[in-house]
Tab-separated table of C-alpha atoms in Angstrom:
chain	number	residue	atom	x	y	z
A	12	UNK	CA	-0.091	0.306	-0.162
A	13	UNK	CA	1.310	3.290	-1.006
A	14	UNK	CA	-0.632	5.947	0.369
A	15	UNK	CA	-1.475	5.843	4.214
A	16	UNK	CA	-5.148	5.035	5.497
A	17	UNK	CA	-4.754	6.534	8.517
A	18	UNK	CA	-6.868	9.846	7.684
A	19	UNK	CA	-9.383	7.271	6.277
A	20	UNK	CA	-9.670	5.295	9.151
A	21	UNK	CA	-9.801	8.489	11.634
A	22	UNK	CA	-12.527	9.512	9.364
A	23	UNK	CA	-14.516	5.961	9.696
A	24	UNK	CA	-13.785	6.083	13.378
A	25	UNK	CA	-15.656	9.724	13.694
A	26	UNK	CA	-18.552	8.663	11.394
A	27	UNK	CA	-19.089	5.629	13.458
A	28	UNK	CA	-20.493	7.036	16.521
A	29	UNK	CA	-18.429	4.471	18.866
A	30	UNK	CA	-17.183	6.133	22.043
A	31	UNK	CA	-13.433	6.182	21.492
A	32	UNK	CA	-12.776	4.209	24.235
A	33	UNK	CA	-14.751	0.913	22.342
A	34	UNK	CA	-12.344	0.986	20.013
A	35	UNK	CA	-8.834	-0.627	19.861
A	36	UNK	CA	-6.851	1.117	17.574
A	37	UNK	CA	-3.456	0.054	16.311
A	38	UNK	CA	-0.836	1.654	13.689
A	39	UNK	CA	2.542	1.484	12.771
A	40	UNK	CA	5.959	4.277	12.254
A	41	UNK	CA	6.938	3.482	8.967
A	42	UNK	CA	10.823	3.347	8.913
A	43	UNK	CA	11.361	6.358	7.085
A	44	UNK	CA	9.885	8.050	9.992
A	45	UNK	CA	12.234	6.712	12.484
A	46	UNK	CA	14.086	9.981	12.576
A	47	UNK	CA	10.897	12.392	12.679
A	48	UNK	CA	10.530	13.623	15.974
A	49	UNK	CA	7.325	14.680	15.329
A	50	UNK	CA	6.180	11.370	13.407
A	51	UNK	CA	3.888	10.247	16.641
A	52	UNK	CA	2.179	13.538	16.858
A	53	UNK	CA	1.644	13.691	12.934
A	54	UNK	CA	-0.276	9.847	13.055
A	55	UNK	CA	-2.123	10.866	15.804
A	56	UNK	CA	-3.380	14.065	13.805
A	57	UNK	CA	-4.271	11.977	10.841
A	58	UNK	CA	-6.130	9.581	12.964
A	59	UNK	CA	-7.760	12.226	14.670
A	60	UNK	CA	-7.207	11.220	18.200
A	61	UNK	CA	-5.125	11.730	21.429
A	62	UNK	CA	-3.772	8.243	21.685
A	63	UNK	CA	-3.406	4.823	20.072
A	64	UNK	CA	-4.201	1.566	21.821
A	65	UNK	CA	-0.907	-0.206	20.247
A	66	UNK	CA	1.805	1.566	18.348
A	67	UNK	CA	4.424	-0.403	16.141
A	68	UNK	CA	7.574	0.441	14.716
A	69	UNK	CA	7.502	-1.588	11.082
A	70	UNK	CA	10.962	-3.074	10.454
A	71	UNK	CA	14.302	-3.116	11.944
A	72	UNK	CA	15.261	-0.726	9.102
A	73	UNK	CA	17.516	2.536	9.089
A	74	UNK	CA	17.732	4.237	12.351
A	75	UNK	CA	15.393	1.292	14.148
A	76	UNK	CA	16.440	2.349	18.062
A	77	UNK	CA	15.447	6.248	16.923
A	78	UNK	CA	12.189	4.672	16.209
A	79	UNK	CA	11.766	2.453	19.386
A	80	UNK	CA	12.881	5.304	21.374
A	81	UNK	CA	10.031	7.317	19.954
A	82	UNK	CA	7.587	4.356	21.088
A	83	UNK	CA	8.703	4.528	24.479
A	84	UNK	CA	8.558	8.300	24.508
A	85	UNK	CA	4.799	7.904	23.518
A	86	UNK	CA	4.296	5.284	25.999
A	87	UNK	CA	5.177	7.200	28.873
A	88	UNK	CA	3.170	10.455	27.606
A	89	UNK	CA	0.201	7.801	27.214
A	90	UNK	CA	0.012	8.404	23.692
A	91	UNK	CA	0.377	4.705	23.194
A	92	UNK	CA	-1.561	2.658	25.571
A	93	UNK	CA	0.967	-0.063	24.544
A	94	UNK	CA	4.263	-0.866	22.006
A	95	UNK	CA	4.908	-3.257	19.933
A	96	UNK	CA	7.826	-4.168	17.691
A	97	UNK	CA	6.874	-5.479	13.941
A	98	UNK	CA	9.078	-8.343	12.028
A	99	UNK	CA	12.271	-8.300	15.037
A	100	UNK	CA	14.144	-11.786	14.990
A	101	UNK	CA	17.223	-13.103	14.944
A	102	UNK	CA	20.011	-10.465	15.764
A	103	UNK	CA	17.591	-7.522	15.669
A	104	UNK	CA	15.713	-8.955	18.427
A	105	UNK	CA	19.085	-9.973	20.386
A	106	UNK	CA	20.465	-6.082	19.878
A	107	UNK	CA	16.956	-4.705	20.836
A	108	UNK	CA	16.546	-7.085	24.168
A	109	UNK	CA	20.091	-5.238	25.457
A	110	UNK	CA	18.715	-1.527	24.681
A	111	UNK	CA	15.371	-1.475	25.622
A	112	UNK	CA	14.199	0.792	28.425
A	113	UNK	CA	10.362	-0.186	27.947
A	114	UNK	CA	9.337	-3.791	27.115
A	115	UNK	CA	7.279	-3.941	24.151
A	116	UNK	CA	3.835	-5.346	24.754
A	117	UNK	CA	3.515	-6.783	21.373
A	118	UNK	CA	5.659	-8.312	18.403
A	119	UNK	CA	4.104	-8.860	15.193
A	120	UNK	CA	5.754	-11.859	12.822
A	121	UNK	CA	4.856	-14.528	10.780
A	122	UNK	CA	3.417	-17.704	11.989
A	123	UNK	CA	1.508	-20.170	11.309
A	124	UNK	CA	1.146	-24.160	11.703
A	125	UNK	CA	4.365	-24.916	9.109
A	126	UNK	CA	6.245	-21.814	11.330
A	127	UNK	CA	5.709	-21.820	15.173
A	128	UNK	CA	8.424	-19.266	15.695
A	129	UNK	CA	9.720	-21.947	18.344
A	130	UNK	CA	13.321	-19.686	18.990
A	131	UNK	CA	11.704	-16.225	19.234
A	132	UNK	CA	9.067	-17.459	21.639
A	133	UNK	CA	11.742	-18.319	24.106
A	134	UNK	CA	12.283	-14.678	24.347
A	135	UNK	CA	8.989	-13.378	24.274
A	136	UNK	CA	8.168	-16.261	27.063
A	137	UNK	CA	10.887	-14.844	29.169
A	138	UNK	CA	9.663	-11.247	28.996
A	139	UNK	CA	5.636	-11.593	28.941
A	140	UNK	CA	5.657	-10.228	24.871
A	141	UNK	CA	2.552	-11.686	22.987
A	142	UNK	CA	2.699	-12.628	19.440
A	143	UNK	CA	0.688	-11.185	16.839
A	144	UNK	CA	0.345	-13.432	13.711
A	145	UNK	CA	0.644	-12.638	10.122
A	146	UNK	CA	0.288	-15.251	7.463
A	147	UNK	CA	-1.801	-17.352	10.086
A	148	UNK	CA	-3.067	-18.890	7.613
A	149	UNK	CA	0.297	-19.816	5.641
A	150	UNK	CA	-0.506	-16.997	2.878
A	151	UNK	CA	-3.163	-19.026	1.570
A	152	UNK	CA	-0.817	-22.025	0.676
A	153	UNK	CA	-3.239	-24.929	-0.191
A	154	UNK	CA	-0.596	-27.662	1.299
A	155	UNK	CA	-1.366	-26.106	4.825
A	156	UNK	CA	-5.053	-25.690	4.288
A	157	UNK	CA	-5.465	-29.456	3.168
A	158	UNK	CA	-3.680	-30.973	5.907
A	159	UNK	CA	-5.691	-33.953	6.666
A	160	UNK	CA	-5.417	-33.124	10.601
A	161	UNK	CA	-7.321	-29.908	9.659
A	162	UNK	CA	-9.996	-31.597	7.318
A	163	UNK	CA	-10.895	-34.064	10.187
A	164	UNK	CA	-10.888	-31.792	13.084
A	165	UNK	CA	-13.089	-29.392	10.948
A	166	UNK	CA	-15.343	-32.358	10.183
A	167	UNK	CA	-15.209	-32.728	14.112
A	168	UNK	CA	-16.448	-29.633	14.970
A	169	UNK	CA	-18.360	-28.096	12.212
A	170	UNK	CA	-15.775	-26.004	11.100
A	171	UNK	CA	-13.605	-25.329	7.900
A	172	UNK	CA	-9.982	-25.709	7.639
A	173	UNK	CA	-9.005	-21.938	8.228
A	174	UNK	CA	-11.480	-21.799	11.305
A	175	UNK	CA	-9.405	-24.749	12.731
A	176	UNK	CA	-6.148	-22.627	12.253
A	177	UNK	CA	-7.094	-19.588	13.517
A	178	UNK	CA	-8.807	-21.561	16.680
A	179	UNK	CA	-4.853	-23.131	16.962
A	180	UNK	CA	-3.879	-19.944	16.808
A	181	UNK	CA	-5.527	-18.414	19.982
A	182	UNK	CA	-4.700	-21.638	21.950
A	183	UNK	CA	-1.288	-21.244	21.291
A	184	UNK	CA	-1.535	-17.822	22.698
A	185	UNK	CA	-1.221	-15.655	19.652
A	186	UNK	CA	-2.876	-12.520	18.795
A	187	UNK	CA	-4.268	-13.531	15.040
A	188	UNK	CA	-4.915	-11.147	12.166
A	189	UNK	CA	-6.041	-12.717	9.213
A	190	UNK	CA	-7.078	-10.427	6.725
A	191	UNK	CA	-10.038	-10.639	4.285
A	192	UNK	CA	-11.752	-8.355	2.506
A	193	UNK	CA	-14.730	-10.817	1.861
A	194	UNK	CA	-17.663	-10.309	4.398
A	195	UNK	CA	-18.412	-13.873	4.915
A	196	UNK	CA	-14.925	-14.887	5.364
A	197	UNK	CA	-14.554	-12.172	8.136
A	198	UNK	CA	-17.491	-13.489	9.677
A	199	UNK	CA	-16.487	-16.976	9.288
A	200	UNK	CA	-12.951	-15.662	11.162
A	201	UNK	CA	-14.340	-14.987	14.138
A	202	UNK	CA	-16.967	-17.785	14.797
A	203	UNK	CA	-14.124	-19.822	16.008
A	204	UNK	CA	-14.746	-19.591	19.841
A	205	UNK	CA	-17.288	-22.207	20.204
A	206	UNK	CA	-14.984	-24.987	20.146
A	207	UNK	CA	-11.893	-26.135	22.021
A	208	UNK	CA	-9.050	-28.116	20.679
A	209	UNK	CA	-7.768	-31.032	22.875
A	210	UNK	CA	-4.543	-31.107	24.009
A	211	UNK	CA	-3.917	-34.168	21.843
A	212	UNK	CA	-5.227	-32.553	19.050
A	213	UNK	CA	-2.879	-29.557	19.651
A	214	UNK	CA	-0.274	-32.019	19.819
A	215	UNK	CA	-1.233	-33.395	16.280
A	216	UNK	CA	-1.313	-29.726	14.761
A	217	UNK	CA	2.237	-29.480	16.639
A	218	UNK	CA	4.207	-32.281	14.544
A	219	UNK	CA	2.984	-30.187	10.901
A	220	UNK	CA	5.963	-27.548	12.091
A	221	UNK	CA	8.641	-27.608	9.464
A	222	UNK	CA	10.330	-24.365	10.764
A	223	UNK	CA	9.908	-22.902	7.126
A	224	UNK	CA	8.169	-19.356	6.792
A	225	UNK	CA	7.153	-18.038	3.637
A	226	UNK	CA	8.481	-14.442	3.480
A	227	UNK	CA	12.432	-14.256	3.365
A	228	UNK	CA	13.452	-10.856	3.874
A	229	UNK	CA	16.773	-9.576	2.813
A	230	UNK	CA	19.232	-7.057	3.647
A	231	UNK	CA	18.535	-4.993	0.364
A	232	UNK	CA	15.006	-5.020	1.453
A	233	UNK	CA	15.698	-3.209	4.814
A	234	UNK	CA	17.714	-0.676	2.877
A	235	UNK	CA	14.476	-0.132	0.580
A	236	UNK	CA	12.028	0.251	3.744
A	237	UNK	CA	14.326	2.460	5.251
A	238	UNK	CA	14.506	4.656	2.240
A	239	UNK	CA	10.339	4.237	1.091
A	240	UNK	CA	8.245	7.314	2.038
A	241	UNK	CA	4.728	6.716	2.445
A	242	UNK	CA	2.079	9.308	0.791
A	243	UNK	CA	0.011	10.641	3.403
A	244	UNK	CA	-3.447	12.069	2.716
A	245	UNK	CA	-3.422	15.776	3.070
């Protein structure tokens, strides 16, 4: 997406008539904004709010430590009720762990039954950081969706394989953010709280873990992220 959706989201919140306290609002500071000392205030202005419930930095690109210091400042000032990091894994997570002043409450990373972030979760569990899954359904991989275990569990519980996978995420303790523009799919994605997978069934799913991801970021991409500037609606 080349154009920030923050102003559109702000208009939607205003037009909804819903009390701000009943809306959980999350956004990210893009890498090219990490050295902009007014980035948080400009974000809040675009959204038309005094605070966000969760504020991320998007990538460990450019001067990401300056970006993280910005989050910590926003948290101290009450402009962000919680803070998070996105796509920080391996050496980047290890470095941040030695430099943060406030521990992030969330981390957004790729996670699904083929890639359960076992190594990263050792650190997350140590600090009580919640994992938010992106590519939760394996980036639409039919191989994952057609695994026999999901077909069997779907038949047992009257659910689709996708619903079984999303339920697995919640029982793993992950915050899960499946994306869809299809209204029926969005409803189905929410309809996962009327059944519970057993410990044995969770163990069956655990056997699918291949430690294989779909997204492979390169150092060249990090440079591109640091230099790419999103367009903000005026």
